[in-house]
Each structure stands twice: as C-alpha cells, then as structure tokens.
Amino acid sequence: MTIRLMIADDHAMVRRGLQVFLATQPDIALVGEAANGQETLDRAAELRPDVILMDLNMPVLNGIETTARLIQAQPEIKVIVLTSFADQDHVLPAIQAGAKGYLLKDIEPDMLIEAVRRVHQGRVELHPDAAGMLVNHLSGSERPLTKEDKGSSEEDRLGQLTPRELEVLRHLATGMSNKEIGESLVITEKTVKTHVSHLLDKLGFSDRTQAAIFAVKRGIGL
C-alpha cells in the first residue's frame, strides 16, 4: 500500500530536501506541499493525504493550531510534527492537538521514513525528549495506582515480564531511547529492541509510549 504524504513547512529548502529523499521510497508518494497553516488545511481537504509532516513555526496558522483544526475536520489524517523545538511549550500542546508523532529535524532520513510507516500503521512515534516530557507531565498530574486500583489482568501481564524486561520498562518510563537503555544496562541496542518488542507483546501495547505511560501510572520507574 502506498502512503500518501504531504509536507507542511514554510522553508522551501526543507521541503526540497524531503522531496529528494522521499522520491527514493517506493511505498511513499508525495502528494503535495504547503508553506503555511491555512494552505495546509486547504491542500489537505483537496488531496486527502494519509500522513502530514507538520512544521510548528509557520505563518498564518502555526503547526499546533493547524493540527487541531485538521484533526477536527479530517480525523483520519495522521500528523507527524517535524520541528526544531523540543520544549514542553511545544511538545505537550502538539500532542494534545492530535499529533501522532513528534520528531526533530535532526533525525536521520531512514529513521524518519520508518516513523512515517509506523504512524501510518497506527503507532505513535515520539522523540525521546518528547516522550520524556509527556511521561513527566502525566506522572506529575496523575498519582500512581494503589494496590486497590490495580486490576488482576494488569498484574497478570506484568507478571509475565522477565526481570530484564521489567528493567527495560523502568527505563522506558523515563523517556530513554534504546541506545541510552543499552548503555545503562550494558547490553546492545539490538538486544534492547528485542526486549521492548517482547514486553509490548506481553503487556498488549502497540508502541513504547503506551508502555511508558502504563509504567508511570503504576509507579514503575527508576
């Protein structure tokens, strides 16, 4: 299945660079571009893309307001924020507006493409800094669940985790990347990926962000 992708960014050089790389991807079709928020809304209504790469600092309407209006009008479109900002004033509002991804512009091209594919499949993709801010926000606003709050089904799922998988889950709850977890536990990044995959399956989650939020809510963390 071809992913219909649209780029929303007010910098022509950024759009051009993405164009060149996307042209090499057989499963992704660049269907349109926009240079400001209002143009993004207009073009999205016309082109019906599957995924939009959304800059935050755009004229007319910024990326957060554009995302909120877009999701309200066309909830089937998945937005990935692609920005230079990694602070709480941008991360949390973007996610609250409905973005399914939050990535920084220094991301490696191959990793960006993989993120587009995963978001298109229904997963959430967050830069480690963005994930950490989201987890910290939730942990500050929601108390950990008490013993009385914990359902037996969740206890059963947690009980399936190996000690190493539980260690990885604790690190996920802090927003650490696979590389950082590997360095902390003195294991390879590939091994971390395997543990993450296994614990997601056992807990019944589709992405690491859900697992991290689950861990924070249950008081699991470093």
Coordinates of C-alpha atoms in Angstrom, one line a residue:
M1 CA 0.0 0.0 0.0
T2 CA 1.3 3.4 -1.0
I3 CA 1.4 6.1 1.8
R4 CA 0.1 9.4 0.5
L5 CA 2.3 12.0 2.2
M6 CA 2.1 15.8 2.4
I7 CA 4.7 18.3 3.7
A8 CA 3.8 21.4 5.6
D9 CA 6.8 23.7 6.2
D10 CA 7.4 27.3 5.4
H11 CA 11.1 26.7 4.4
A12 CA 11.5 25.8 0.7
M13 CA 14.9 24.2 1.3
V14 CA 13.4 21.8 3.9
R15 CA 10.6 20.9 1.5
R16 CA 13.1 20.4 -1.3
G17 CA 15.3 18.2 0.8
L18 CA 12.4 16.0 1.8
Q19 CA 11.2 15.8 -1.8
V20 CA 14.5 14.4 -3.0
F21 CA 14.7 11.7 -0.3
L22 CA 11.1 10.7 -0.5
A23 CA 11.4 10.2 -4.2
T24 CA 13.6 7.2 -3.5
Q25 CA 10.9 5.5 -1.4
P26 CA 8.7 3.1 -3.5
D27 CA 5.9 2.9 -0.9
I28 CA 5.6 6.7 -0.2
A29 CA 4.1 9.2 -2.6
L30 CA 4.5 12.9 -2.0
V31 CA 1.1 14.3 -3.0
G32 CA 1.5 17.9 -2.0
E33 CA 3.1 20.7 -0.1
A34 CA 2.1 23.8 1.9
A35 CA 4.0 26.8 3.2
N36 CA 1.6 28.0 5.9
G37 CA -1.1 26.7 8.2
Q38 CA -4.1 27.8 6.2
E39 CA -2.6 26.5 3.0
T40 CA -2.1 23.2 4.8
L41 CA -5.8 22.9 5.7
D42 CA -6.9 23.8 2.2
R43 CA -4.5 21.4 0.5
A44 CA -5.3 18.6 2.9
A45 CA -9.0 19.0 2.2
E46 CA -8.3 18.7 -1.5
L47 CA -5.6 16.0 -1.5
R48 CA -6.7 13.8 1.4
P49 CA -3.2 12.6 2.4
D50 CA -2.6 9.7 4.8
V51 CA 0.2 11.4 6.7
I52 CA 1.3 15.0 7.0
L53 CA 4.8 16.1 8.2
M54 CA 4.0 19.3 10.1
D55 CA 6.3 22.1 11.0
L56 CA 5.3 24.1 14.1
N57 CA 6.7 27.6 13.2
M58 CA 4.6 28.6 10.2
P59 CA 2.9 31.8 9.2
V60 CA -0.9 32.5 9.2
L61 CA -1.6 29.5 11.5
N62 CA 1.1 27.7 13.5
G63 CA 1.5 24.0 13.3
I64 CA -0.3 23.3 16.6
E65 CA -3.4 25.2 15.7
T66 CA -3.3 23.7 12.2
T67 CA -3.0 20.2 13.6
A68 CA -6.0 20.8 15.9
R69 CA -8.2 22.1 13.1
L70 CA -7.0 19.4 10.7
I71 CA -7.8 16.6 13.1
Q72 CA -11.2 18.0 13.8
A73 CA -12.1 18.2 10.1
Q74 CA -10.2 15.1 8.9
P75 CA -9.5 12.8 11.8
E76 CA -8.3 10.0 9.5
I77 CA -5.2 12.0 8.6
K78 CA -2.2 11.3 10.8
V79 CA 0.1 14.2 11.7
I80 CA 3.8 13.9 12.5
V81 CA 5.3 17.1 13.9
L82 CA 8.8 17.7 12.4
T83 CA 10.3 20.6 14.2
S84 CA 13.4 22.1 15.8
F85 CA 11.6 22.7 19.1
A86 CA 11.8 20.1 21.9
D87 CA 10.5 22.1 24.8
Q88 CA 7.3 21.5 26.9
D89 CA 5.6 24.5 25.5
H90 CA 5.6 22.9 22.0
V91 CA 5.6 19.1 22.8
L92 CA 2.5 18.8 25.0
P93 CA 0.2 21.2 23.0
A94 CA 1.1 19.4 19.8
I95 CA 0.2 16.0 21.2
Q96 CA -2.9 17.4 22.8
A97 CA -3.9 18.8 19.4
G98 CA -3.8 15.3 18.0
A99 CA -0.3 14.7 16.5
K100 CA 0.6 11.0 16.3
G101 CA 4.3 11.8 16.1
Y102 CA 6.8 14.4 17.4
L103 CA 10.2 14.3 15.8
L104 CA 13.1 16.7 15.5
K105 CA 14.6 17.9 12.2
D106 CA 18.0 16.4 13.0
I107 CA 16.5 12.9 12.7
E108 CA 18.3 10.5 10.3
P109 CA 16.3 10.3 7.0
D110 CA 16.0 6.5 7.2
M111 CA 14.5 6.8 10.8
L112 CA 12.1 9.5 9.5
I113 CA 10.8 7.2 6.8
E114 CA 10.4 4.3 9.3
A115 CA 8.5 6.7 11.6
V116 CA 6.1 7.6 8.8
R117 CA 5.4 4.0 8.1
R118 CA 4.8 3.2 11.7
V119 CA 2.5 6.2 12.2
H120 CA 0.6 5.2 9.1
Q121 CA 0.1 1.8 10.7
G122 CA -1.4 3.4 13.8
R123 CA 1.6 3.7 16.1
V124 CA 2.8 6.7 17.9
E125 CA 6.3 8.0 17.3
L126 CA 8.0 10.4 19.7
H127 CA 11.5 11.7 20.0
P128 CA 12.9 10.5 23.4
D129 CA 12.9 14.1 24.7
A130 CA 9.2 14.5 23.7
A131 CA 8.4 11.1 25.3
G132 CA 10.1 12.0 28.5
M133 CA 8.2 15.3 28.7
L134 CA 4.9 13.5 28.1
V135 CA 5.7 10.9 30.8
N136 CA 6.8 13.6 33.3
H137 CA 3.6 15.6 32.6
L138 CA 1.5 12.5 33.3
S139 CA 3.4 11.5 36.3
G140 CA 3.0 15.0 37.8
S141 CA -0.7 15.2 37.2
E142 CA -1.8 11.6 37.9
R143 CA -0.9 9.6 41.0
P144 CA 0.5 6.1 40.7
L145 CA -2.1 3.5 41.1
T146 CA -2.5 1.9 44.5
K147 CA -2.8 -1.8 45.2
E148 CA -6.5 -1.4 45.3
D149 CA -6.5 0.3 41.9
K150 CA -4.6 -2.5 40.2
G151 CA -6.7 -4.9 38.2
S152 CA -5.8 -8.6 38.3
S153 CA -5.4 -8.7 34.5
E154 CA -2.7 -6.0 34.6
E155 CA -1.0 -7.8 37.4
D156 CA -1.0 -11.0 35.3
R157 CA 0.5 -9.1 32.3
L158 CA 3.2 -7.6 34.5
G159 CA 3.9 -11.0 36.0
Q160 CA 4.8 -12.3 32.5
L161 CA 7.7 -9.9 32.2
T162 CA 11.2 -11.2 32.9
P163 CA 13.4 -9.3 35.3
R164 CA 15.3 -7.8 32.4
E165 CA 12.1 -6.8 30.6
L166 CA 11.0 -5.1 33.7
E167 CA 14.3 -3.2 33.9
V168 CA 13.8 -2.0 30.3
L169 CA 10.2 -0.9 31.1
R170 CA 11.5 1.1 34.0
H171 CA 13.9 2.9 31.7
L172 CA 11.2 3.4 29.1
A173 CA 9.2 5.2 31.8
T174 CA 11.9 7.9 31.9
G175 CA 11.8 8.5 28.2
M176 CA 15.2 6.9 27.4
S177 CA 16.0 5.8 23.9
N178 CA 17.0 2.2 23.0
K179 CA 20.6 3.4 22.7
E180 CA 20.5 5.0 26.2
I181 CA 18.9 2.0 27.7
G182 CA 21.5 -0.3 26.2
E183 CA 24.3 1.9 27.6
S184 CA 22.7 2.0 31.0
L185 CA 22.1 -1.8 31.2
V186 CA 25.4 -2.6 29.3
I187 CA 23.6 -4.5 26.5
T188 CA 23.4 -3.9 22.8
E189 CA 20.8 -1.7 21.2
K190 CA 19.6 -4.7 19.2
T191 CA 19.0 -6.6 22.5
V192 CA 17.1 -3.7 23.9
K193 CA 14.9 -3.7 20.8
T194 CA 14.1 -7.4 21.3
H195 CA 13.2 -6.8 25.0
V196 CA 11.0 -3.9 24.0
S197 CA 9.2 -6.0 21.4
H198 CA 8.6 -8.8 23.9
L199 CA 7.4 -6.6 26.7
L200 CA 5.0 -4.7 24.3
D201 CA 3.5 -8.1 23.3
K202 CA 3.1 -9.3 26.8
L203 CA 1.5 -6.0 28.0
G204 CA -0.7 -5.8 25.0
F205 CA 0.6 -2.4 23.7
S206 CA 1.4 -1.3 20.2
D207 CA 4.1 1.2 21.0
R208 CA 6.7 2.2 23.6
T209 CA 4.9 5.4 24.6
Q210 CA 1.8 3.4 25.8
A211 CA 4.1 1.1 27.8
A212 CA 5.9 4.1 29.3
I213 CA 2.6 5.8 30.4
F214 CA 1.4 2.5 31.8
A215 CA 4.5 2.1 33.8
V216 CA 4.3 5.7 35.2
K217 CA 0.7 5.3 36.2
R218 CA 1.6 2.1 38.1
G219 CA 4.5 3.8 39.8
I220 CA 7.1 1.8 37.9
G221 CA 10.2 3.8 37.3
L222 CA 13.8 4.5 38.3

